[in-house]
């Protein structure tokens, strides 16, 4: 099919040309005396993205799932009680991993389309006078349903009853894309991956930890080997890795961090908010609903859009791909066939989002959804114009 594939899934996201070029280089020696010139600033700069000044970061040659496992096996011990909640496919997978790794999971099952139940967490923590709960888990941005949860409120719930549990956050589709403040929110283990806000291929798992988590790791009784903090610390401190690092990805990370700091984290968050608002305006102009049940759950990085009864979401995704060379995100697990998703994070702008919305409109119309042609795109254009930040756009 002519033209390139339009990628609007919520990760992997589009890779900027500078980042792609930065990864196109001859293989280099990962034990050379100059290698730390690449790696040491990377460790420092990834911490800047997480807003972690006091702890340290581990960069694993894995996807985000590996960083989840690293967090749990280094910091907790088998049989530890943990408090989790499930309201989408990724929070489900995290619960599943915790159970398989031998933790005693108190999982609060919530309606898909909602997020972390702050009041229920607060109740559970206040009732746990003996401090049996060792860690509390938050899926910051549930990518399957387009729901963002309030990490700061979970920290406040812990503090309100003086509970010492560690706070674990899955920020795979949030960190670097929407507000995240590790130190301020007292997050002990924050996980992310390279293929979303960091605008890279999959293959780097980031785990940013607090001093408290590092202390907990010293007494953890869990078996770990490849993901061992100790092994990583021994070599990372001098700029090396305990195994062969993925050099091309690290070179790409250098370029992506440069782009992130050049634009500025606050500007990136504002851009994602603007773009998400455009998508949300389109969804309501189509007369459709988001999977997120209330505005307080709205995600600025991904929107999951409910389809009318009788419309097969899998066919919508297939049709967009085959007919318009456009990749939209499919519904996963409980919402498979019922929603389609638009990823609006990473390296993208208003025109790209309008492209996604055009493809979605064409596809929805072809699939028999009764929407007014141009209504969603028009609503998004109106929203973008009212949010325009440049004087020329404002004056026009
Ligand atoms: C919120 C969330 N957590 C975890 C994961 C798993 O990450 P990975 O696929 O990089 O292992 C994903 C992947 O999309 C995700 O969106």
PDB file of N, CA and C and ligand atoms in Angstrom, residues 10-11 62-66 68 90-91 93 139 141-144 170-173 193-196 202, ligand 1:
ATOM      1  N   UNK A  10      -0.639   2.706  21.503  1.00  0.00           N
ATOM      2  CA  UNK A  10       0.002   3.349  22.673  1.00  0.00           C
ATOM      3  C   UNK A  10       1.334   2.699  23.037  1.00  0.00           C
ATOM      4  N   UNK A  11       2.158   2.483  22.098  1.00  0.00           N
ATOM      5  CA  UNK A  11       3.489   1.939  22.289  1.00  0.00           C
ATOM      6  C   UNK A  11       3.615   0.568  21.675  1.00  0.00           C
ATOM      7  N   UNK A  62      15.685  -5.165  28.880  1.00  0.00           N
ATOM      8  CA  UNK A  62      14.431  -5.929  28.958  1.00  0.00           C
ATOM      9  C   UNK A  62      13.312  -4.984  28.560  1.00  0.00           C
ATOM     10  N   UNK A  63      12.119  -5.493  28.452  1.00  0.00           N
ATOM     11  CA  UNK A  63      10.986  -4.572  28.299  1.00  0.00           C
ATOM     12  C   UNK A  63      10.539  -4.171  29.706  1.00  0.00           C
ATOM     13  N   UNK A  64       9.456  -3.427  29.787  1.00  0.00           N
ATOM     14  CA  UNK A  64       8.983  -2.958  31.096  1.00  0.00           C
ATOM     15  C   UNK A  64       8.693  -4.108  32.050  1.00  0.00           C
ATOM     16  N   UNK A  65       8.232  -5.219  31.515  1.00  0.00           N
ATOM     17  CA  UNK A  65       7.884  -6.377  32.360  1.00  0.00           C
ATOM     18  C   UNK A  65       9.099  -6.857  33.158  1.00  0.00           C
ATOM     19  N   UNK A  66      10.268  -6.799  32.544  1.00  0.00           N
ATOM     20  CA  UNK A  66      11.489  -7.196  33.250  1.00  0.00           C
ATOM     21  C   UNK A  66      11.753  -6.265  34.430  1.00  0.00           C
ATOM     22  N   UNK A  68       9.483  -4.683  36.116  1.00  0.00           N
ATOM     23  CA  UNK A  68       8.521  -5.086  37.159  1.00  0.00           C
ATOM     24  C   UNK A  68       9.148  -6.187  38.017  1.00  0.00           C
ATOM     25  N   UNK A  90      -3.082  -4.517  32.102  1.00  0.00           N
ATOM     26  CA  UNK A  90      -1.709  -4.397  32.616  1.00  0.00           C
ATOM     27  C   UNK A  90      -1.681  -4.492  34.135  1.00  0.00           C
ATOM     28  N   UNK A  91      -2.693  -3.919  34.790  1.00  0.00           N
ATOM     29  CA  UNK A  91      -2.747  -4.107  36.250  1.00  0.00           C
ATOM     30  C   UNK A  91      -3.001  -5.589  36.542  1.00  0.00           C
ATOM     31  N   UNK A  93      -1.866  -8.144  34.718  1.00  0.00           N
ATOM     32  CA  UNK A  93      -0.608  -8.886  34.528  1.00  0.00           C
ATOM     33  C   UNK A  93       0.360  -8.667  35.694  1.00  0.00           C
ATOM     34  N   UNK A 139      -0.871   1.116  39.355  1.00  0.00           N
ATOM     35  CA  UNK A 139      -0.668   1.228  37.906  1.00  0.00           C
ATOM     36  C   UNK A 139      -1.055   2.656  37.545  1.00  0.00           C
ATOM     37  N   UNK A 141      -0.838   4.529  34.855  1.00  0.00           N
ATOM     38  CA  UNK A 141      -1.643   4.727  33.640  1.00  0.00           C
ATOM     39  C   UNK A 141      -1.968   3.347  33.062  1.00  0.00           C
ATOM     40  N   UNK A 142      -3.223   2.955  33.212  1.00  0.00           N
ATOM     41  CA  UNK A 142      -3.658   1.647  32.682  1.00  0.00           C
ATOM     42  C   UNK A 142      -3.868   1.812  31.181  1.00  0.00           C
ATOM     43  N   UNK A 143      -2.929   1.269  30.427  1.00  0.00           N
ATOM     44  CA  UNK A 143      -2.905   1.490  28.979  1.00  0.00           C
ATOM     45  C   UNK A 143      -4.061   0.783  28.272  1.00  0.00           C
ATOM     46  N   UNK A 144      -4.593  -0.254  28.889  1.00  0.00           N
ATOM     47  CA  UNK A 144      -5.671  -1.009  28.227  1.00  0.00           C
ATOM     48  C   UNK A 144      -6.983  -0.244  28.213  1.00  0.00           C
ATOM     49  N   UNK A 170       3.780   1.442  38.457  1.00  0.00           N
ATOM     50  CA  UNK A 170       3.981   1.109  37.050  1.00  0.00           C
ATOM     51  C   UNK A 170       3.745   2.394  36.254  1.00  0.00           C
ATOM     52  N   UNK A 171       4.840   2.925  35.713  1.00  0.00           N
ATOM     53  CA  UNK A 171       4.728   4.152  34.917  1.00  0.00           C
ATOM     54  C   UNK A 171       5.104   3.897  33.467  1.00  0.00           C
ATOM     55  N   UNK A 172       4.832   2.684  32.987  1.00  0.00           N
ATOM     56  CA  UNK A 172       5.284   2.331  31.629  1.00  0.00           C
ATOM     57  C   UNK A 172       4.692   3.292  30.593  1.00  0.00           C
ATOM     58  N   UNK A 173       3.402   3.616  30.733  1.00  0.00           N
ATOM     59  CA  UNK A 173       2.817   4.530  29.735  1.00  0.00           C
ATOM     60  C   UNK A 173       2.540   5.908  30.311  1.00  0.00           C
ATOM     61  N   UNK A 193       9.374   1.770  30.543  1.00  0.00           N
ATOM     62  CA  UNK A 193       9.995   1.053  29.426  1.00  0.00           C
ATOM     63  C   UNK A 193      10.346   2.052  28.338  1.00  0.00           C
ATOM     64  N   UNK A 194      11.172   1.599  27.397  1.00  0.00           N
ATOM     65  CA  UNK A 194      11.714   2.554  26.423  1.00  0.00           C
ATOM     66  C   UNK A 194      10.762   2.903  25.286  1.00  0.00           C
ATOM     67  N   UNK A 195       9.703   2.091  25.061  1.00  0.00           N
ATOM     68  CA  UNK A 195       8.979   2.188  23.790  1.00  0.00           C
ATOM     69  C   UNK A 195       7.758   3.095  23.811  1.00  0.00           C
ATOM     70  N   UNK A 196       7.628   3.922  24.864  1.00  0.00           N
ATOM     71  CA  UNK A 196       6.440   4.791  24.896  1.00  0.00           C
ATOM     72  C   UNK A 196       6.892   6.243  24.948  1.00  0.00           C
ATOM     73  N   UNK A 202      11.275  -1.029  21.860  1.00  0.00           N
ATOM     74  CA  UNK A 202      11.230  -1.779  23.116  1.00  0.00           C
ATOM     75  C   UNK A 202      12.615  -2.375  23.355  1.00  0.00           C
TER      76      UNK A 202
HETATM   77  C1  LIG B   1       0.956   0.096  31.875  1.00  0.00           C
HETATM   78  C2  LIG B   1       1.825  -0.976  31.321  1.00  0.00           C
HETATM   79  N1  LIG B   1       2.508  -1.747  32.159  1.00  0.00           N
HETATM   80  C3  LIG B   1       3.317  -2.718  31.727  1.00  0.00           C
HETATM   81  C4  LIG B   1       3.465  -2.971  30.388  1.00  0.00           C
HETATM   82  C5  LIG B   1       4.365  -4.075  29.943  1.00  0.00           C
HETATM   83  O1  LIG B   1       5.494  -3.499  29.389  1.00  0.00           O
HETATM   84  P1  LIG B   1       6.371  -4.277  28.293  1.00  0.00           P
HETATM   85  O2  LIG B   1       5.458  -4.649  27.187  1.00  0.00           O
HETATM   86  O3  LIG B   1       7.376  -3.223  27.926  1.00  0.00           O
HETATM   87  O4  LIG B   1       6.982  -5.432  28.972  1.00  0.00           O
HETATM   88  C6  LIG B   1       2.788  -2.192  29.460  1.00  0.00           C
HETATM   89  C7  LIG B   1       2.933  -2.432  28.021  1.00  0.00           C
HETATM   90  O5  LIG B   1       2.274  -1.866  27.204  1.00  0.00           O
HETATM   91  C8  LIG B   1       1.945  -1.163  29.939  1.00  0.00           C
HETATM   92  O6  LIG B   1       1.276  -0.393  29.094  1.00  0.00           O
END
